[in-house]
Amino acid sequence: MAGRVRRRLARLLTGPRRTGLLSLRGTFAVSFAAVTAVVTLLVGLLSYTAAARLVRVDQESVFDEVVQDLRGEVRQRPMTPDDFSSSAPGHDLVRPARTDVQVLGPDGAVVDPGNPGLPVEAADRRVAAERTAGRMIQHRDVDVGDDVYRVATVALGGGRGAVQIAQEFSDTEDLLRALQQRTLLLMSAIVVLAGLFGWWLARRITRRLVVLTAAAEDVARTRRLGIEVPVTGYDEVGRLGRAFDRMLGRLAQSEEDQRRLVQDAGHELRTPLTSLRTNISLLRRIDELPPGAREELVTDLGQEARELTDLVNELVDLAAGQSDTEPAQRVDLAEIAEDVAVLARRRTGRRIVVRACGDTSLTGRPGMLQRALTNLVENAAKFDRDGTAPIEIGVAGPARPGTVRVEVLDRGPGIADDDLLRVFDRFYRAPDARSLPGSGLGLSIVREVALAHGGAPFAFHREGGGTAIGFTAGRPGETGAVRERA
């Protein structure tokens, strides 16, 4: 399984590398600049449009107020062109900024020219000859030299002439164009600065991702799972780094476990295979052997075949236990112990007693737990083959907060002190047990099951002789009443 995961990880990490603007850093910077450009463009355009509209409306309002004041004044009392002469002291018309005034006589001739002088058209002359005071005509976009004006001609009435008022709009448009240019320059500067800031921010944010990517590519290139992954921070990137580090650690441990399993299995398989080859070679001369030797040879072949089968089965169980896909569910260890006891009674003919105390339910994989209990009971029956005392299965919960304790007790010869800490190692067999059938994998499977359920195996001498051997498994629960099944 570790090999498949590692190959899949290598395929994911050795895909085509993307650099430049296609990298995460470049994409982030370009996106940041693009968003900033769009926002700046919208804000700039809206601000410029609003400002230009306000300026134009303000200019037109001022011009309209001056014209309306003039019309009101000439309607109130009769006035002549001299009343509006710029040379006459105290003339009646106030000239706002960028406003030009020109006075026309009764025939439309210029009496007091403006500065600059305004063009006089036929329509303006007709207004100057008007009998009704306040009559007006307006001209838009009148070119006067290099400037553009808006001109209004107001009749004085009684055919006495007219007054022309002009307001320059070209200066306003020049101002707005300058404002537009400055706005565009400012927006461009903001976009450039946003891109640089986005690049700096992206580099700061993705710096740890770049380091993590380099570590992943190093793993894919060298296939070394023990590489150190630099992890800093507590945000999503930090969590990703720690998860990646834990993943590599578990893959490395899985690879090491598989390597050890293959090595140990190869070592253990050589002995029965060598014996089988030797006995098979003797089969070529079976006719030359005496009847007793023939019977012994056939018995040895059958026993070696059974031991080899048992060894292969336990290797398969051990390997399956490392990558078990059995779903976890709520189980009662006392009920599993009772099922194991029924099978053991039928196989061995021994009396098996199950004692349960407290709440023995937990969330676990029932198949794995049953296999571990079966190995413990079969181990006790094997080493206490001639015993008459019952084999006891004790299930207690909670042994400590959150755990269930399972132990199998026998009255066999016991385990030497030096072997108590090694009986759960793979293929380990105590010197006194090497003549007995078995592969040395049964208790190692118990250890794997206990570790997979958050517990640990244990073994110790029993008072009065024999051994107590078992494991703990994690689960939440409360203590309950004692019950016994036999």
Tab-separated table of C-alpha atoms in Angstrom:
chain	number	residue	atom	x	y	z
A	1	MET	CA	0.000	0.000	0.000
A	2	ALA	CA	2.821	2.424	0.826
A	3	GLY	CA	4.316	1.787	-2.614
A	4	ARG	CA	1.026	2.662	-4.334
A	5	VAL	CA	0.569	5.783	-2.252
A	6	ARG	CA	4.147	6.846	-2.925
A	7	ARG	CA	3.774	6.327	-6.669
A	8	ARG	CA	0.526	8.295	-6.666
A	9	LEU	CA	2.190	11.063	-4.674
A	10	ALA	CA	5.075	11.081	-7.157
A	11	ARG	CA	2.696	11.410	-10.105
A	12	LEU	CA	0.950	14.321	-8.442
A	13	LEU	CA	4.153	16.114	-7.573
A	14	THR	CA	6.073	15.533	-10.794
A	15	GLY	CA	3.500	17.070	-13.129
A	16	PRO	CA	4.426	19.992	-15.384
A	17	ARG	CA	5.865	22.861	-13.378
A	18	ARG	CA	4.395	26.267	-13.946
A	19	THR	CA	6.423	29.369	-13.464
A	20	GLY	CA	6.100	33.077	-14.103
A	21	LEU	CA	2.580	34.439	-14.287
A	22	LEU	CA	1.134	30.903	-14.227
A	23	SER	CA	2.569	30.208	-10.810
A	24	LEU	CA	0.492	30.742	-7.704
A	25	ARG	CA	2.597	33.753	-6.810
A	26	GLY	CA	2.214	35.318	-10.265
A	27	THR	CA	-1.486	34.498	-10.438
A	28	PHE	CA	-2.056	36.092	-7.052
A	29	ALA	CA	-0.118	39.218	-8.006
A	30	VAL	CA	-1.878	39.580	-11.388
A	31	SER	CA	-5.270	38.969	-9.795
A	32	PHE	CA	-4.545	41.528	-7.095
A	33	ALA	CA	-3.469	44.075	-9.710
A	34	ALA	CA	-6.471	43.263	-11.954
A	35	VAL	CA	-8.956	43.706	-9.118
A	36	THR	CA	-7.241	46.908	-8.078
A	37	ALA	CA	-7.284	48.148	-11.695
A	38	VAL	CA	-10.991	47.435	-12.093
A	39	VAL	CA	-11.856	49.087	-8.776
A	40	THR	CA	-9.587	52.060	-9.474
A	41	LEU	CA	-10.973	52.448	-12.995
A	42	LEU	CA	-14.549	52.378	-11.768
A	43	VAL	CA	-13.862	54.774	-8.904
A	44	GLY	CA	-11.820	57.074	-11.156
A	45	LEU	CA	-14.424	57.163	-13.916
A	46	LEU	CA	-17.271	57.702	-11.500
A	47	SER	CA	-15.323	60.384	-9.630
A	48	TYR	CA	-14.299	62.165	-12.831
A	49	THR	CA	-17.806	62.002	-14.283
A	50	ALA	CA	-19.327	63.314	-11.082
A	51	ALA	CA	-16.731	66.092	-10.754
A	52	ALA	CA	-17.077	67.128	-14.428
A	53	ARG	CA	-20.839	67.180	-14.143
A	54	LEU	CA	-20.712	69.297	-10.986
A	55	VAL	CA	-18.263	71.749	-12.572
A	56	ARG	CA	-20.323	72.102	-15.760
A	57	VAL	CA	-23.584	72.444	-13.857
A	58	ASP	CA	-22.009	75.030	-11.568
A	59	GLN	CA	-20.691	77.063	-14.506
A	60	GLU	CA	-24.022	76.932	-16.307
A	61	SER	CA	-25.872	77.875	-13.116
A	62	VAL	CA	-23.669	80.930	-12.632
A	63	PHE	CA	-24.179	81.993	-16.269
A	64	ASP	CA	-27.950	81.454	-16.066
A	65	GLU	CA	-28.139	83.524	-12.866
A	66	VAL	CA	-26.287	86.446	-14.478
A	67	VAL	CA	-28.579	86.341	-17.538
A	68	GLN	CA	-31.720	86.133	-15.426
A	69	ASP	CA	-30.548	89.024	-13.229
A	70	LEU	CA	-29.948	91.095	-16.396
A	71	ARG	CA	-33.384	90.287	-17.797
A	72	GLY	CA	-35.029	91.170	-14.535
A	73	GLU	CA	-33.155	94.450	-14.313
A	74	VAL	CA	-34.050	95.658	-17.839
A	75	ARG	CA	-37.682	94.756	-17.286
A	76	GLN	CA	-37.934	96.793	-14.093
A	77	ARG	CA	-36.963	100.172	-15.592
A	78	PRO	CA	-35.949	101.524	-18.954
A	79	MET	CA	-32.197	101.296	-19.563
A	80	THR	CA	-29.891	102.465	-22.365
A	81	PRO	CA	-26.577	101.098	-23.677
A	82	ASP	CA	-24.744	103.809	-21.712
A	83	ASP	CA	-25.955	102.239	-18.500
A	84	PHE	CA	-23.853	99.193	-19.282
A	85	SER	CA	-20.769	100.901	-20.647
A	86	SER	CA	-17.595	99.602	-19.060
A	87	SER	CA	-16.179	103.168	-19.105
A	88	ALA	CA	-19.104	104.643	-17.196
A	89	PRO	CA	-18.492	104.744	-13.466
A	90	GLY	CA	-20.904	102.626	-11.423
A	91	HIS	CA	-22.226	100.686	-14.361
A	92	ASP	CA	-25.007	98.334	-13.423
A	93	LEU	CA	-23.724	94.949	-14.611
A	94	VAL	CA	-21.371	92.886	-12.471
A	95	ARG	CA	-19.049	90.730	-14.583
A	96	PRO	CA	-18.195	87.352	-12.969
A	97	ALA	CA	-14.909	85.565	-13.697
A	98	ARG	CA	-14.457	84.301	-17.278
A	99	THR	CA	-17.538	86.408	-18.280
A	100	ASP	CA	-17.397	88.862	-21.184
A	101	VAL	CA	-19.915	91.715	-21.737
A	102	GLN	CA	-20.511	93.539	-25.025
A	103	VAL	CA	-23.121	96.332	-25.570
A	104	LEU	CA	-25.006	96.733	-28.856
A	105	GLY	CA	-26.756	99.878	-30.091
A	106	PRO	CA	-30.288	100.089	-31.570
A	107	ASP	CA	-29.059	99.022	-35.005
A	108	GLY	CA	-27.027	96.141	-33.634
A	109	ALA	CA	-23.730	97.954	-33.929
A	110	VAL	CA	-21.164	97.421	-31.183
A	111	VAL	CA	-21.270	100.358	-28.784
A	112	ASP	CA	-19.014	98.953	-26.075
A	113	PRO	CA	-16.933	95.991	-27.295
A	114	GLY	CA	-16.169	93.083	-25.063
A	115	ASN	CA	-12.740	91.755	-24.267
A	116	PRO	CA	-12.436	89.897	-26.501
A	117	GLY	CA	-14.976	91.154	-28.950
A	118	LEU	CA	-17.966	88.925	-29.558
A	119	PRO	CA	-19.409	88.142	-32.998
A	120	VAL	CA	-22.734	89.805	-33.813
A	121	GLU	CA	-25.149	87.901	-35.997
A	122	ALA	CA	-28.427	88.917	-37.654
A	123	ALA	CA	-30.392	87.319	-34.825
A	124	ASP	CA	-28.528	89.474	-32.323
A	125	ARG	CA	-29.380	92.628	-34.329
A	126	ARG	CA	-33.055	91.706	-34.361
A	127	VAL	CA	-32.945	91.301	-30.559
A	128	ALA	CA	-31.342	94.783	-30.276
A	129	ALA	CA	-34.288	96.296	-32.183
A	130	GLU	CA	-36.873	94.481	-30.040
A	131	ARG	CA	-39.524	96.656	-28.384
A	132	THR	CA	-40.018	94.271	-25.467
A	133	ALA	CA	-37.367	94.373	-22.771
A	134	GLY	CA	-35.904	91.062	-21.675
A	135	ARG	CA	-36.234	89.211	-24.960
A	136	MET	CA	-33.251	86.877	-25.296
A	137	ILE	CA	-31.454	84.630	-27.710
A	138	GLN	CA	-28.620	82.179	-26.782
A	139	HIS	CA	-25.731	80.808	-28.811
A	140	ARG	CA	-23.774	77.721	-27.699
A	141	ASP	CA	-20.218	76.778	-28.680
A	142	VAL	CA	-19.314	80.141	-30.165
A	143	ASP	CA	-15.674	80.254	-31.265
A	144	VAL	CA	-13.940	83.473	-30.239
A	145	GLY	CA	-10.304	83.205	-31.175
A	146	ASP	CA	-8.954	80.001	-29.636
A	147	ASP	CA	-11.651	79.842	-26.977
A	148	VAL	CA	-15.224	78.614	-26.909
A	149	TYR	CA	-17.983	80.727	-25.378
A	150	ARG	CA	-21.663	80.525	-24.613
A	151	VAL	CA	-23.383	83.814	-25.597
A	152	ALA	CA	-26.746	85.266	-24.519
A	153	THR	CA	-28.115	88.487	-26.118
A	154	VAL	CA	-30.737	90.306	-23.996
A	155	ALA	CA	-32.905	93.144	-25.469
A	156	LEU	CA	-33.069	96.455	-23.552
A	157	GLY	CA	-36.520	97.105	-25.045
A	158	GLY	CA	-37.928	100.040	-26.958
A	159	GLY	CA	-35.403	99.439	-29.772
A	160	ARG	CA	-32.655	100.906	-27.588
A	161	GLY	CA	-30.183	98.060	-28.172
A	162	ALA	CA	-29.072	94.918	-26.369
A	163	VAL	CA	-26.446	93.531	-24.022
A	164	GLN	CA	-24.424	90.409	-24.909
A	165	ILE	CA	-23.136	88.257	-22.069
A	166	ALA	CA	-20.648	85.499	-22.865
A	167	GLN	CA	-19.087	82.867	-20.612
A	168	GLU	CA	-15.915	81.022	-21.549
A	169	PHE	CA	-16.278	77.206	-21.395
A	170	SER	CA	-13.011	76.223	-23.009
A	171	ASP	CA	-11.079	76.891	-19.798
A	172	THR	CA	-13.432	74.600	-17.937
A	173	GLU	CA	-12.997	71.853	-20.514
A	174	ASP	CA	-9.227	72.328	-20.415
A	175	LEU	CA	-9.386	71.984	-16.648
A	176	LEU	CA	-11.481	68.846	-16.938
A	177	ARG	CA	-9.105	67.362	-19.525
A	178	ALA	CA	-6.183	68.065	-17.232
A	179	LEU	CA	-8.136	66.439	-14.405
A	180	GLN	CA	-8.831	63.461	-16.660
A	181	GLN	CA	-5.155	63.071	-17.542
A	182	ARG	CA	-4.105	63.297	-13.928
A	183	THR	CA	-6.780	60.780	-12.977
A	184	LEU	CA	-5.502	58.343	-15.608
A	185	LEU	CA	-1.921	58.822	-14.452
A	186	LEU	CA	-2.955	58.314	-10.851
A	187	MET	CA	-4.908	55.173	-11.731
A	188	SER	CA	-1.947	53.803	-13.679
A	189	ALA	CA	0.357	54.490	-10.759
A	190	ILE	CA	-2.078	52.803	-8.372
A	191	VAL	CA	-2.317	49.731	-10.626
A	192	VAL	CA	1.482	49.458	-10.862
A	193	LEU	CA	1.866	49.900	-7.121
A	194	ALA	CA	-0.928	47.370	-6.534
A	195	GLY	CA	0.839	44.868	-8.769
A	196	LEU	CA	4.130	45.360	-6.908
A	197	PHE	CA	2.373	45.125	-3.555
A	198	GLY	CA	0.462	42.045	-4.724
A	199	TRP	CA	3.726	40.438	-5.825
A	200	TRP	CA	5.324	41.215	-2.458
A	201	LEU	CA	2.260	39.970	-0.574
A	202	ALA	CA	2.010	36.835	-2.728
A	203	ARG	CA	5.681	36.129	-2.168
A	204	ARG	CA	5.222	36.530	1.569
A	205	ILE	CA	2.134	34.319	1.615
A	206	THR	CA	3.433	31.630	-0.747
A	207	ARG	CA	6.969	31.519	0.614
A	208	ARG	CA	6.127	28.593	2.877
A	209	LEU	CA	4.185	26.928	0.076
A	210	VAL	CA	7.253	27.210	-2.150
A	211	VAL	CA	9.364	25.575	0.554
A	212	LEU	CA	6.731	22.871	1.024
A	213	THR	CA	6.552	22.307	-2.742
A	214	ALA	CA	10.326	21.979	-2.908
A	215	ALA	CA	10.209	19.371	-0.144
A	216	ALA	CA	7.448	17.460	-1.975
A	217	GLU	CA	9.386	17.566	-5.250
A	218	ASP	CA	12.473	16.350	-3.417
A	219	VAL	CA	10.455	13.396	-2.104
A	220	ALA	CA	9.143	12.660	-5.602
A	221	ARG	CA	12.629	12.915	-7.097
A	222	THR	CA	14.611	10.960	-4.497
A	223	ARG	CA	11.776	8.769	-3.140
A	224	ARG	CA	13.117	9.342	0.340
A	225	LEU	CA	10.175	9.545	2.740
A	226	GLY	CA	12.306	10.499	5.721
A	227	ILE	CA	12.971	14.024	4.452
A	228	GLU	CA	12.465	16.839	6.950
A	229	VAL	CA	9.529	19.109	6.109
A	230	PRO	CA	9.974	22.678	7.442
A	231	VAL	CA	6.774	23.714	9.215
A	232	THR	CA	6.036	27.185	10.601
A	233	GLY	CA	2.894	29.072	11.506
A	234	TYR	CA	-0.545	27.968	12.642
A	235	ASP	CA	-2.636	29.015	9.646
A	236	GLU	CA	-3.824	26.807	6.781
A	237	VAL	CA	-0.322	26.622	5.276
A	238	GLY	CA	1.146	25.582	8.621
A	239	ARG	CA	-1.552	22.946	9.044
A	240	LEU	CA	-0.860	21.703	5.516
A	241	GLY	CA	2.847	21.420	6.301
A	242	ARG	CA	2.214	19.492	9.506
A	243	ALA	CA	-0.277	17.194	7.753
A	244	PHE	CA	2.237	16.568	4.964
A	245	ASP	CA	4.948	15.850	7.529
A	246	ARG	CA	2.691	13.383	9.371
A	247	MET	CA	1.730	11.751	6.076
A	248	LEU	CA	5.379	11.247	5.133
A	249	GLY	CA	6.079	9.879	8.602
A	250	ARG	CA	3.281	7.355	8.325
A	251	LEU	CA	4.302	6.374	4.814
A	252	ALA	CA	7.886	5.915	5.983
A	253	GLN	CA	6.706	3.811	8.935
A	254	SER	CA	4.457	1.749	6.659
A	255	GLU	CA	7.335	1.191	4.235
A	256	GLU	CA	9.619	0.177	7.096
A	257	ASP	CA	6.960	-2.196	8.470
A	258	GLN	CA	6.530	-3.800	5.066
A	259	ARG	CA	10.270	-4.123	4.626
A	260	ARG	CA	10.631	-5.781	8.029
A	261	LEU	CA	7.658	-8.016	7.362
A	262	VAL	CA	9.101	-9.189	4.055
A	263	GLN	CA	12.518	-9.772	5.599
A	264	ASP	CA	11.119	-11.636	8.605
A	265	ALA	CA	8.701	-13.618	6.475
A	266	GLY	CA	11.469	-14.567	4.075
A	267	HIS	CA	13.624	-15.733	6.966
A	268	GLU	CA	10.832	-17.787	8.526
A	269	LEU	CA	9.701	-19.308	5.241
A	270	ARG	CA	13.176	-20.643	4.435
A	271	THR	CA	13.079	-23.220	7.243
A	272	PRO	CA	9.865	-25.089	6.276
A	273	LEU	CA	10.663	-24.734	2.578
A	274	THR	CA	14.140	-26.223	3.084
A	275	SER	CA	12.648	-29.087	5.055
A	276	LEU	CA	10.036	-29.624	2.363
A	277	ARG	CA	12.694	-29.742	-0.342
A	278	THR	CA	14.697	-32.259	1.700
A	279	ASN	CA	11.702	-34.516	2.277
A	280	ILE	CA	10.589	-34.197	-1.343
A	281	SER	CA	14.048	-35.316	-2.462
A	282	LEU	CA	13.643	-38.378	-0.215
A	283	LEU	CA	10.371	-39.197	-1.978
A	284	ARG	CA	12.443	-40.173	-5.034
A	285	ARG	CA	13.798	-43.101	-2.953
A	286	ILE	CA	10.633	-43.859	-0.981
A	287	ASP	CA	10.596	-47.418	-2.307
A	288	GLU	CA	14.005	-47.962	-0.752
A	289	LEU	CA	12.872	-46.796	2.710
A	290	PRO	CA	11.536	-49.140	5.362
A	291	PRO	CA	7.785	-48.835	6.152
A	292	GLY	CA	8.436	-46.929	9.393
A	293	ALA	CA	10.587	-44.356	7.639
A	294	ARG	CA	7.948	-43.970	4.927
A	295	GLU	CA	5.254	-43.267	7.485
A	296	GLU	CA	7.480	-40.769	9.287
A	297	LEU	CA	8.322	-39.031	5.996
A	298	VAL	CA	4.659	-38.645	5.035
A	299	THR	CA	3.813	-37.396	8.539
A	300	ASP	CA	6.621	-34.834	8.367
A	301	LEU	CA	5.434	-33.641	4.951
A	302	GLY	CA	1.889	-33.173	6.218
A	303	GLN	CA	3.045	-31.359	9.347
A	304	GLU	CA	5.379	-29.079	7.394
A	305	ALA	CA	2.643	-28.311	4.877
A	306	ARG	CA	0.267	-27.410	7.717
A	307	GLU	CA	2.888	-25.215	9.384
A	308	LEU	CA	3.620	-23.513	6.083
A	309	THR	CA	-0.100	-22.939	5.513
A	310	ASP	CA	-0.540	-21.550	9.022
A	311	LEU	CA	2.459	-19.274	8.538
A	312	VAL	CA	1.135	-17.933	5.241
A	313	ASN	CA	-2.326	-17.401	6.734
A	314	GLU	CA	-0.925	-15.500	9.688
A	315	LEU	CA	1.269	-13.414	7.387
A	316	VAL	CA	-1.821	-12.517	5.388
A	317	ASP	CA	-3.704	-11.650	8.584
A	318	LEU	CA	-0.821	-9.534	9.819
A	319	ALA	CA	-0.516	-7.653	6.523
A	320	ALA	CA	-4.284	-7.183	6.345
A	321	GLY	CA	-4.263	-5.838	9.881
A	322	GLN	CA	-1.884	-3.044	8.854
A	323	SER	CA	-4.196	-1.823	6.066
A	324	ASP	CA	-7.530	-3.081	7.372
A	325	THR	CA	-10.546	-1.529	5.693
A	326	GLU	CA	-13.143	-3.109	8.020
A	327	PRO	CA	-15.455	-0.302	9.141
A	328	ALA	CA	-15.422	0.601	12.804
A	329	GLN	CA	-18.670	0.047	14.700
A	330	ARG	CA	-20.008	-0.185	18.212
A	331	VAL	CA	-19.170	-3.639	19.628
A	332	ASP	CA	-19.255	-5.372	22.990
A	333	LEU	CA	-15.950	-7.077	23.807
A	334	ALA	CA	-17.680	-9.373	26.289
A	335	GLU	CA	-19.893	-10.748	23.513
A	336	ILE	CA	-16.885	-11.188	21.228
A	337	ALA	CA	-15.097	-13.028	24.044
A	338	GLU	CA	-18.092	-15.366	24.424
A	339	ASP	CA	-18.045	-16.153	20.688
A	340	VAL	CA	-14.308	-16.872	20.852
A	341	ALA	CA	-14.845	-19.104	23.894
A	342	VAL	CA	-17.490	-21.178	22.054
A	343	LEU	CA	-15.117	-21.792	19.136
A	344	ALA	CA	-12.190	-22.585	21.446
A	345	ARG	CA	-14.222	-25.120	23.435
A	346	ARG	CA	-15.132	-26.897	20.227
A	347	ARG	CA	-11.560	-26.913	18.891
A	348	THR	CA	-9.635	-27.785	22.056
A	349	GLY	CA	-12.193	-29.513	24.266
A	350	ARG	CA	-11.009	-27.295	27.114
A	351	ARG	CA	-13.231	-25.441	29.531
A	352	ILE	CA	-13.241	-21.733	28.750
A	353	VAL	CA	-14.657	-19.235	31.241
A	354	VAL	CA	-15.585	-15.649	30.342
A	355	ARG	CA	-15.793	-13.054	33.088
A	356	ALA	CA	-16.955	-9.530	32.268
A	357	CYS	CA	-17.034	-6.463	34.501
A	358	GLY	CA	-18.356	-3.010	33.732
A	359	ASP	CA	-19.282	-1.460	30.433
A	360	THR	CA	-17.268	-3.403	27.855
A	361	SER	CA	-18.587	-1.702	24.737
A	362	LEU	CA	-16.332	0.307	22.432
A	363	THR	CA	-16.046	1.545	18.884
A	364	GLY	CA	-13.759	-0.804	16.973
A	365	ARG	CA	-13.363	-3.385	14.227
A	366	PRO	CA	-15.023	-6.626	15.396
A	367	GLY	CA	-13.104	-8.915	13.019
A	368	MET	CA	-9.713	-7.671	14.213
A	369	LEU	CA	-10.732	-7.855	17.883
A	370	GLN	CA	-12.047	-11.413	17.465
A	371	ARG	CA	-8.816	-12.455	15.755
A	372	ALA	CA	-6.737	-11.032	18.611
A	373	LEU	CA	-8.823	-12.806	21.270
A	374	THR	CA	-8.704	-16.070	19.312
A	375	ASN	CA	-4.898	-15.877	19.139
A	376	LEU	CA	-4.684	-15.302	22.893
A	377	VAL	CA	-6.931	-18.274	23.714
A	378	GLU	CA	-5.193	-20.597	21.227
A	379	ASN	CA	-1.818	-19.511	22.619
A	380	ALA	CA	-2.976	-20.357	26.168
A	381	ALA	CA	-4.356	-23.739	25.071
A	382	LYS	CA	-1.142	-24.566	23.194
A	383	PHE	CA	1.169	-23.871	26.140
A	384	ASP	CA	-1.192	-25.447	28.713
A	385	ARG	CA	-1.985	-28.517	26.618
A	386	ASP	CA	-2.194	-30.973	29.505
A	387	GLY	CA	-3.787	-28.592	31.997
A	388	THR	CA	-7.097	-29.302	33.718
A	389	ALA	CA	-7.840	-25.822	35.085
A	390	PRO	CA	-10.150	-23.699	32.929
A	391	ILE	CA	-8.741	-21.014	30.679
A	392	GLU	CA	-10.176	-17.695	31.798
A	393	ILE	CA	-11.052	-14.697	29.599
A	394	GLY	CA	-11.409	-11.511	31.587
A	395	VAL	CA	-13.038	-8.397	30.076
A	396	ALA	CA	-13.199	-5.296	32.279
A	397	GLY	CA	-14.233	-1.766	31.508
A	398	PRO	CA	-13.047	0.761	32.080
A	399	ALA	CA	-9.613	-0.388	33.204
A	400	ARG	CA	-8.780	3.324	33.150
A	401	PRO	CA	-10.804	6.201	31.713
A	402	GLY	CA	-11.681	5.429	28.116
A	403	THR	CA	-10.301	1.859	27.863
A	404	VAL	CA	-11.418	-1.782	28.070
A	405	ARG	CA	-9.009	-4.406	29.370
A	406	VAL	CA	-8.963	-7.944	27.975
A	407	GLU	CA	-6.780	-10.714	29.433
A	408	VAL	CA	-6.506	-14.480	29.045
A	409	LEU	CA	-5.262	-16.458	32.052
A	410	ASP	CA	-3.861	-20.007	32.034
A	411	ARG	CA	-2.033	-22.349	34.400
A	412	GLY	CA	0.667	-23.348	31.957
A	413	PRO	CA	4.451	-23.340	32.535
A	414	GLY	CA	4.556	-19.536	32.200
A	415	ILE	CA	6.944	-17.278	30.347
A	416	ALA	CA	10.517	-16.562	31.353
A	417	ASP	CA	11.250	-13.053	32.593
A	418	ASP	CA	13.574	-12.351	29.669
A	419	ASP	CA	10.838	-13.318	27.192
A	420	LEU	CA	7.970	-11.269	28.670
A	421	LEU	CA	8.999	-8.147	26.752
A	422	ARG	CA	9.621	-9.988	23.476
A	423	VAL	CA	6.663	-12.323	23.065
A	424	PHE	CA	4.826	-9.710	20.988
A	425	ASP	CA	7.675	-9.346	18.459
A	426	ARG	CA	7.155	-10.830	15.032
A	427	PHE	CA	8.391	-14.409	14.626
A	428	TYR	CA	9.824	-14.437	18.134
A	429	ARG	CA	9.547	-17.785	19.882
A	430	ALA	CA	10.885	-18.515	23.319
A	431	PRO	CA	13.465	-21.319	23.469
A	432	ASP	CA	11.025	-23.592	25.344
A	433	ALA	CA	8.369	-23.054	22.642
A	434	ARG	CA	10.426	-23.694	19.537
A	435	SER	CA	9.534	-27.369	19.533
A	436	LEU	CA	5.832	-26.533	19.537
A	437	PRO	CA	3.846	-25.782	16.369
A	438	GLY	CA	3.386	-22.143	15.488
A	439	SER	CA	4.895	-19.294	13.544
A	440	GLY	CA	5.554	-16.678	16.205
A	441	LEU	CA	3.065	-14.289	14.596
A	442	GLY	CA	-0.006	-14.809	16.768
A	443	LEU	CA	0.930	-12.418	19.555
A	444	SER	CA	2.358	-9.867	17.133
A	445	ILE	CA	-1.100	-9.730	15.560
A	446	VAL	CA	-2.503	-9.068	19.039
A	447	ARG	CA	-0.113	-6.153	19.395
A	448	GLU	CA	-1.117	-4.732	15.997
A	449	VAL	CA	-4.812	-4.958	16.894
A	450	ALA	CA	-4.250	-3.296	20.279
A	451	LEU	CA	-2.265	-0.437	18.742
A	452	ALA	CA	-4.888	0.017	16.030
A	453	HIS	CA	-7.505	0.483	18.776
A	454	GLY	CA	-5.517	2.984	20.819
A	455	GLY	CA	-4.322	0.451	23.380
A	456	ALA	CA	-1.292	-1.735	24.119
A	457	PRO	CA	-0.520	-5.419	24.796
A	458	PHE	CA	0.731	-6.753	28.139
A	459	ALA	CA	1.955	-10.018	29.664
A	460	PHE	CA	2.895	-10.934	33.257
A	461	HIS	CA	3.229	-13.910	35.575
A	462	ARG	CA	0.087	-15.128	37.266
A	463	GLU	CA	0.019	-15.848	40.963
A	464	GLY	CA	-0.057	-19.565	41.522
A	465	GLY	CA	1.589	-20.284	38.188
A	466	GLY	CA	0.745	-19.594	34.609
A	467	THR	CA	0.518	-16.429	32.568
A	468	ALA	CA	-1.857	-13.494	32.189
A	469	ILE	CA	-1.605	-12.039	28.714
A	470	GLY	CA	-3.892	-9.562	26.928
A	471	PHE	CA	-4.343	-6.014	25.688
A	472	THR	CA	-6.214	-2.780	26.268
A	473	ALA	CA	-8.410	-0.969	23.762
A	474	GLY	CA	-9.724	2.582	23.890
A	475	ARG	CA	-13.405	3.396	24.291
A	476	PRO	CA	-15.686	5.718	26.301
A	477	GLY	CA	-17.937	4.122	28.942
A	478	GLU	CA	-19.005	3.770	32.563
A	479	THR	CA	-18.445	0.960	35.011
A	480	GLY	CA	-21.257	-1.476	35.543
A	481	ALA	CA	-22.200	-4.670	37.334
A	482	VAL	CA	-20.084	-7.830	37.349
A	483	ARG	CA	-21.401	-10.762	35.318
A	484	GLU	CA	-19.913	-14.206	34.633
A	485	ARG	CA	-20.437	-16.588	31.770
A	486	ALA	CA	-19.110	-20.148	31.735
